[in-house]
């Protein structure tokens, strides 16, 4: 064992290997190679487990004398990790890491075949593991509260319930209002958009929003995501191209680009330490959804990127920028979360929240998820789910072992609206978007959020940035204004 | 320390991580991320070093009681590796692994800029390391003999000299003969061939030659190569697409496909052991160059793939299959080794052989490589090298730390011609190629070569397969016949 920094450097090297094995698996690896990868990942996970739970690590952490707030926070986070990890039996931890490699593979096949039955046994194992692990680590705490808190320090069901209730009470009538108005046309989003053009647009957007392309790569996966490999000096985002729709990839790239801006703008001296990551998934999603929606779906920005868009896809020139803007902001209950408009979006999240809670509490069998999913889509969004592919198999979160993650999306969206109000006190956001100049917006986010990495807890960071507590009414007002602008009521 | 198999499994997991870090770096990683990767690779290399040189490993290997020929060979190979590795200071070993990550990056930049000066300091470090490492491990042996033997067990300069002399004595007059005849036209190879079409052709060829596409992936790199990740269950080949020439990628894919056939057809029970690799690089190249040239450039196979080729690139239909076959077999001194015809090819290898030997023996400074390179191209091939990009910066072997590898290409080509003669005793090779049916050819190679992995030494395998010693006259006769057919003399 070396010192605090040597320990973390080794930890991040092993995690780099593990993350890269996963990234390779979901991007370019041959389809039948997952068992080979699972085997290696099992051994790398064993090394990670042994390193994290070694008596030498504990002795070093307990003896370490932090010289500043950063080192204090590192020790706090590493000790928490030590204490949690040490309660998990090594064999179970390793088996779970191997399971996740297999799960991604099985999920993709199940989704291709639109057959939940294929995925069910693996998903059951993932849920069961979550129940078991939570009981090992914190048997007093409710299992779902435990996992919610893992993605958002301080979050629990009571906070979610209150937040979702408030949202629902405003969103449902808002949706109703929009349904009384003529729906904006969406024909412009459909057509034939070859992948090469979509990729060109993606790379152009990545540069435009300010990503440092020497440190950020773009891959193709079934489901878009963002990951750092080893440190924020090697960041990857992914997208999925649908030939008949350019907007899916486009907005997913801006969304993942928001995550990547957050990660890559962390202070360089935090690389290879536990501070080299966002505060929480809620704050992370506040950035991704800020770029995707608040900035990406604004009228000003639509007018800016319109020129490039019709250069790549000339067939779109028969539509105006404003028609395009209306189309990407039309409110319409739909099947796929990542394609949902901003207003109905949170309802998609609430459905997942209810299902995760019910399964973890033993109130819903994994085998009954599709039926429950379809019932809730009918109840919340009024639509019929035609198959599992467009239903409960659409997201990669469960196969990736991310149970408890979904509320971060709704929470992050709401954080973002409150950040916007604060940002506007000193930044001319509309002007910047009209000019396609992300520099002043990024500078504000860098100063207040990005550079600090994992130094603060979510509540602390919010207080520092906002000078106030989190208040979902900013988000509700933002959604109302957006609807008014798009629908003209 | 567990047993022989547990030890190897851990070793291959760490090597899987190291190989994947390299593969990621040369395929999709963002351009400025190599330092991040070098850092991780340094730590993974340290783990590999510690594992290989641990007293527990030695004790286990010395105590192990082999139950069969396979385990005997594993122990022999692992002990050799232990004894070599343990003579290298750990810090130097790790620094070298990190250097190689950087070297790939620097080499690509130098090649882009066609500026050897950029690459020179790194290349000097690589050559110096080879001199130092050989002295650590086997101070009695000549340094170049040491490295030649690493790629081909049993090979040394005296064997190479004799082999090359024999080749040169036949090749030079053969080239002269072809120069007296009208050169086949090569216009059909030039034109506009979009990458998507070339990739389609590559994937079609990979399947056609019998690769199991569930276990073999295709990537894009500056220089084509093949690698196994962890085991032969996850194999990757790469190519490079030149828009103005479809044949470079096409033949590189068949070449790397030959390597991949060899690797992936190793017995599955050898996976995660040191037997899971080819016998030597000479035998490996015998397979890759067999598929690329003996099969790939045959008239029968050209007639077979012609239909698919003109389906993808209809502009080629104005040429006949026979014209195409002549074009890809025209003998013409050229700048780039991987594009060279079969006859001039070995001269490219001899030039590299002379340079490596001179540098390792201190008779040529690394800084003088470009001048020497250009002189030798003039002397051996009669052509002027216009710049470093098309000269001494063309190959990735030196930046990859593979000094001593090049002779394997010539040797392998000659092995292949002798294998062909033997194969023809029981397989109707021409008929199989006319039918595009690789099954009988692959079955022969699998039975005699592929399945055995690293069980035999090169000499042993050759004797088993051929029932005779290696004899380069098969190769010389093969080249003469090819020239006679193409040039009609």
PDB file of C-alpha atoms in Angstrom, chain B residues 64-206:
ATOM      1  CA  UNK B  64       3.499 -28.971 -10.799  1.00  0.00           C
ATOM      2  CA  UNK B  65       3.171 -32.563 -12.024  1.00  0.00           C
ATOM      3  CA  UNK B  66       2.137 -32.449 -15.671  1.00  0.00           C
ATOM      4  CA  UNK B  67      -0.488 -35.036 -16.547  1.00  0.00           C
ATOM      5  CA  UNK B  68      -0.058 -34.820 -20.286  1.00  0.00           C
ATOM      6  CA  UNK B  69       1.940 -33.291 -23.119  1.00  0.00           C
ATOM      7  CA  UNK B  70      -0.192 -30.141 -22.967  1.00  0.00           C
ATOM      8  CA  UNK B  71       0.603 -29.429 -19.332  1.00  0.00           C
ATOM      9  CA  UNK B  72       4.263 -30.218 -19.903  1.00  0.00           C
ATOM     10  CA  UNK B  73       4.351 -27.604 -22.637  1.00  0.00           C
ATOM     11  CA  UNK B  74       2.481 -25.038 -20.512  1.00  0.00           C
ATOM     12  CA  UNK B  75       4.983 -25.438 -17.703  1.00  0.00           C
ATOM     13  CA  UNK B  76       7.903 -25.216 -20.114  1.00  0.00           C
ATOM     14  CA  UNK B  77       6.597 -21.986 -21.662  1.00  0.00           C
ATOM     15  CA  UNK B  78       5.667 -20.423 -18.338  1.00  0.00           C
ATOM     16  CA  UNK B  79       9.012 -21.258 -16.760  1.00  0.00           C
ATOM     17  CA  UNK B  80      10.842 -19.741 -19.710  1.00  0.00           C
ATOM     18  CA  UNK B  81       8.730 -16.626 -19.322  1.00  0.00           C
ATOM     19  CA  UNK B  82       9.386 -16.577 -15.556  1.00  0.00           C
ATOM     20  CA  UNK B  83      13.153 -16.849 -16.050  1.00  0.00           C
ATOM     21  CA  UNK B  84      13.228 -14.120 -18.682  1.00  0.00           C
ATOM     22  CA  UNK B  85      10.919 -11.731 -16.899  1.00  0.00           C
ATOM     23  CA  UNK B  86      12.684 -12.059 -13.588  1.00  0.00           C
ATOM     24  CA  UNK B  87      15.885 -10.801 -15.172  1.00  0.00           C
ATOM     25  CA  UNK B  88      14.219  -7.539 -16.185  1.00  0.00           C
ATOM     26  CA  UNK B  89      14.066  -4.805 -13.559  1.00  0.00           C
ATOM     27  CA  UNK B  90      10.378  -4.152 -12.870  1.00  0.00           C
ATOM     28  CA  UNK B  91      10.653  -0.389 -13.289  1.00  0.00           C
ATOM     29  CA  UNK B  92      12.197  -0.800 -16.729  1.00  0.00           C
ATOM     30  CA  UNK B  93       9.575  -3.295 -17.800  1.00  0.00           C
ATOM     31  CA  UNK B  94       6.739  -0.982 -16.762  1.00  0.00           C
ATOM     32  CA  UNK B  95       8.375   2.089 -18.287  1.00  0.00           C
ATOM     33  CA  UNK B  96       8.673   0.169 -21.559  1.00  0.00           C
ATOM     34  CA  UNK B  97       4.981  -0.779 -21.591  1.00  0.00           C
ATOM     35  CA  UNK B  98       4.078   2.857 -21.030  1.00  0.00           C
ATOM     36  CA  UNK B  99       6.506   3.899 -23.723  1.00  0.00           C
ATOM     37  CA  UNK B 100       4.725   1.688 -26.254  1.00  0.00           C
ATOM     38  CA  UNK B 101       1.397   3.451 -25.690  1.00  0.00           C
ATOM     39  CA  UNK B 102       3.090   6.772 -26.306  1.00  0.00           C
ATOM     40  CA  UNK B 103       5.050   5.383 -29.265  1.00  0.00           C
ATOM     41  CA  UNK B 104       1.926   4.437 -31.179  1.00  0.00           C
ATOM     42  CA  UNK B 105       0.588   7.938 -30.727  1.00  0.00           C
ATOM     43  CA  UNK B 106       3.856   9.614 -31.716  1.00  0.00           C
ATOM     44  CA  UNK B 107       4.332   7.302 -34.698  1.00  0.00           C
ATOM     45  CA  UNK B 108       0.862   8.132 -36.053  1.00  0.00           C
ATOM     46  CA  UNK B 109       1.524  11.852 -35.740  1.00  0.00           C
ATOM     47  CA  UNK B 110       4.953  11.507 -37.339  1.00  0.00           C
ATOM     48  CA  UNK B 111       3.477   9.473 -40.197  1.00  0.00           C
ATOM     49  CA  UNK B 112       0.692  12.037 -40.697  1.00  0.00           C
ATOM     50  CA  UNK B 113       3.289  14.772 -40.870  1.00  0.00           C
ATOM     51  CA  UNK B 114       5.720  12.531 -42.785  1.00  0.00           C
ATOM     52  CA  UNK B 115       8.401  13.630 -40.339  1.00  0.00           C
ATOM     53  CA  UNK B 116      10.780  10.992 -39.010  1.00  0.00           C
ATOM     54  CA  UNK B 117      12.390  13.512 -36.637  1.00  0.00           C
ATOM     55  CA  UNK B 118       9.216  13.471 -34.524  1.00  0.00           C
ATOM     56  CA  UNK B 119       9.430   9.711 -34.119  1.00  0.00           C
ATOM     57  CA  UNK B 120      13.204   9.440 -33.746  1.00  0.00           C
ATOM     58  CA  UNK B 121      13.582   9.925 -29.950  1.00  0.00           C
ATOM     59  CA  UNK B 122      10.875   7.372 -29.163  1.00  0.00           C
ATOM     60  CA  UNK B 123      12.224   4.888 -31.695  1.00  0.00           C
ATOM     61  CA  UNK B 124      15.702   5.282 -30.253  1.00  0.00           C
ATOM     62  CA  UNK B 125      14.308   4.442 -26.826  1.00  0.00           C
ATOM     63  CA  UNK B 126      12.637   1.349 -28.267  1.00  0.00           C
ATOM     64  CA  UNK B 127      15.812   0.112 -29.949  1.00  0.00           C
ATOM     65  CA  UNK B 128      17.859   0.895 -26.828  1.00  0.00           C
ATOM     66  CA  UNK B 129      15.392  -1.034 -24.698  1.00  0.00           C
ATOM     67  CA  UNK B 130      15.712  -4.025 -27.024  1.00  0.00           C
ATOM     68  CA  UNK B 131      19.487  -3.933 -26.662  1.00  0.00           C
ATOM     69  CA  UNK B 132      19.256  -3.632 -22.858  1.00  0.00           C
ATOM     70  CA  UNK B 133      16.572  -6.303 -22.404  1.00  0.00           C
ATOM     71  CA  UNK B 134      18.415  -8.830 -24.567  1.00  0.00           C
ATOM     72  CA  UNK B 135      21.542  -8.226 -22.475  1.00  0.00           C
ATOM     73  CA  UNK B 136      19.624  -8.742 -19.233  1.00  0.00           C
ATOM     74  CA  UNK B 137      18.060 -11.983 -20.390  1.00  0.00           C
ATOM     75  CA  UNK B 138      20.748 -13.585 -22.490  1.00  0.00           C
ATOM     76  CA  UNK B 139      24.014 -11.649 -22.449  1.00  0.00           C
ATOM     77  CA  UNK B 140      25.912 -14.405 -24.298  1.00  0.00           C
ATOM     78  CA  UNK B 141      23.678 -14.346 -27.339  1.00  0.00           C
ATOM     79  CA  UNK B 142      23.922 -11.834 -30.163  1.00  0.00           C
ATOM     80  CA  UNK B 143      21.230  -9.227 -29.609  1.00  0.00           C
ATOM     81  CA  UNK B 144      19.543  -9.682 -32.999  1.00  0.00           C
ATOM     82  CA  UNK B 145      19.686 -13.472 -32.732  1.00  0.00           C
ATOM     83  CA  UNK B 146      17.941 -13.085 -29.398  1.00  0.00           C
ATOM     84  CA  UNK B 147      15.078 -11.094 -30.874  1.00  0.00           C
ATOM     85  CA  UNK B 148      14.700 -13.184 -34.027  1.00  0.00           C
ATOM     86  CA  UNK B 149      14.374 -16.236 -31.816  1.00  0.00           C
ATOM     87  CA  UNK B 150      11.601 -14.555 -29.808  1.00  0.00           C
ATOM     88  CA  UNK B 151       9.356 -14.465 -32.885  1.00  0.00           C
ATOM     89  CA  UNK B 152      10.487 -17.768 -34.362  1.00  0.00           C
ATOM     90  CA  UNK B 153      11.875 -20.329 -31.969  1.00  0.00           C
ATOM     91  CA  UNK B 154      15.116 -21.588 -33.552  1.00  0.00           C
ATOM     92  CA  UNK B 155      15.670 -18.701 -35.960  1.00  0.00           C
ATOM     93  CA  UNK B 156      18.935 -16.755 -36.106  1.00  0.00           C
ATOM     94  CA  UNK B 157      20.831 -14.531 -38.519  1.00  0.00           C
ATOM     95  CA  UNK B 158      22.695 -17.395 -40.179  1.00  0.00           C
ATOM     96  CA  UNK B 159      19.405 -19.069 -41.153  1.00  0.00           C
ATOM     97  CA  UNK B 160      17.960 -15.759 -42.320  1.00  0.00           C
ATOM     98  CA  UNK B 161      21.060 -14.917 -44.337  1.00  0.00           C
ATOM     99  CA  UNK B 162      21.035 -18.229 -46.117  1.00  0.00           C
ATOM    100  CA  UNK B 163      17.303 -18.063 -46.785  1.00  0.00           C
ATOM    101  CA  UNK B 164      17.420 -14.489 -48.044  1.00  0.00           C
ATOM    102  CA  UNK B 165      20.446 -15.143 -50.239  1.00  0.00           C
ATOM    103  CA  UNK B 166      18.700 -18.070 -51.883  1.00  0.00           C
ATOM    104  CA  UNK B 167      15.559 -15.994 -52.425  1.00  0.00           C
ATOM    105  CA  UNK B 168      17.391 -12.989 -53.757  1.00  0.00           C
ATOM    106  CA  UNK B 169      19.349 -15.091 -56.230  1.00  0.00           C
ATOM    107  CA  UNK B 170      16.081 -16.262 -57.783  1.00  0.00           C
ATOM    108  CA  UNK B 171      13.883 -13.228 -57.313  1.00  0.00           C
ATOM    109  CA  UNK B 172      16.115 -10.641 -58.901  1.00  0.00           C
ATOM    110  CA  UNK B 173      16.311 -12.426 -62.282  1.00  0.00           C
ATOM    111  CA  UNK B 174      12.594 -13.225 -62.035  1.00  0.00           C
ATOM    112  CA  UNK B 175      11.748  -9.563 -61.618  1.00  0.00           C
ATOM    113  CA  UNK B 176      13.987  -8.795 -64.570  1.00  0.00           C
ATOM    114  CA  UNK B 177      12.116 -11.334 -66.706  1.00  0.00           C
ATOM    115  CA  UNK B 178       8.751  -9.793 -65.871  1.00  0.00           C
ATOM    116  CA  UNK B 179      10.096  -6.313 -66.683  1.00  0.00           C
ATOM    117  CA  UNK B 180      10.815  -7.469 -70.214  1.00  0.00           C
ATOM    118  CA  UNK B 181       7.170  -8.307 -70.756  1.00  0.00           C
ATOM    119  CA  UNK B 182       4.325  -5.802 -71.086  1.00  0.00           C
ATOM    120  CA  UNK B 183       3.030  -4.902 -67.589  1.00  0.00           C
ATOM    121  CA  UNK B 184      -0.584  -5.854 -66.831  1.00  0.00           C
ATOM    122  CA  UNK B 185      -2.822  -2.808 -66.527  1.00  0.00           C
ATOM    123  CA  UNK B 186      -3.704  -1.701 -63.020  1.00  0.00           C
ATOM    124  CA  UNK B 187      -6.314   0.927 -63.810  1.00  0.00           C
ATOM    125  CA  UNK B 188      -9.061  -1.294 -62.439  1.00  0.00           C
ATOM    126  CA  UNK B 189      -7.662  -0.917 -58.930  1.00  0.00           C
ATOM    127  CA  UNK B 190      -8.017   2.849 -58.973  1.00  0.00           C
ATOM    128  CA  UNK B 191     -11.226   4.828 -58.752  1.00  0.00           C
ATOM    129  CA  UNK B 192     -13.743   5.965 -56.197  1.00  0.00           C
ATOM    130  CA  UNK B 193     -14.672   3.275 -53.647  1.00  0.00           C
ATOM    131  CA  UNK B 194     -16.692   4.648 -50.710  1.00  0.00           C
ATOM    132  CA  UNK B 195     -15.849   3.165 -47.316  1.00  0.00           C
ATOM    133  CA  UNK B 196     -19.313   1.679 -46.819  1.00  0.00           C
ATOM    134  CA  UNK B 197     -18.851  -0.503 -49.910  1.00  0.00           C
ATOM    135  CA  UNK B 198     -15.366  -1.544 -48.887  1.00  0.00           C
ATOM    136  CA  UNK B 199     -16.634  -2.476 -45.444  1.00  0.00           C
ATOM    137  CA  UNK B 200     -19.458  -4.502 -46.954  1.00  0.00           C
ATOM    138  CA  UNK B 201     -16.923  -6.360 -49.089  1.00  0.00           C
ATOM    139  CA  UNK B 202     -14.681  -6.936 -46.061  1.00  0.00           C
ATOM    140  CA  UNK B 203     -17.485  -8.467 -43.999  1.00  0.00           C
ATOM    141  CA  UNK B 204     -18.568 -10.641 -46.925  1.00  0.00           C
ATOM    142  CA  UNK B 205     -15.017 -11.916 -47.368  1.00  0.00           C
ATOM    143  CA  UNK B 206     -14.575 -12.618 -43.668  1.00  0.00           C
TER     144      UNK B 206
END
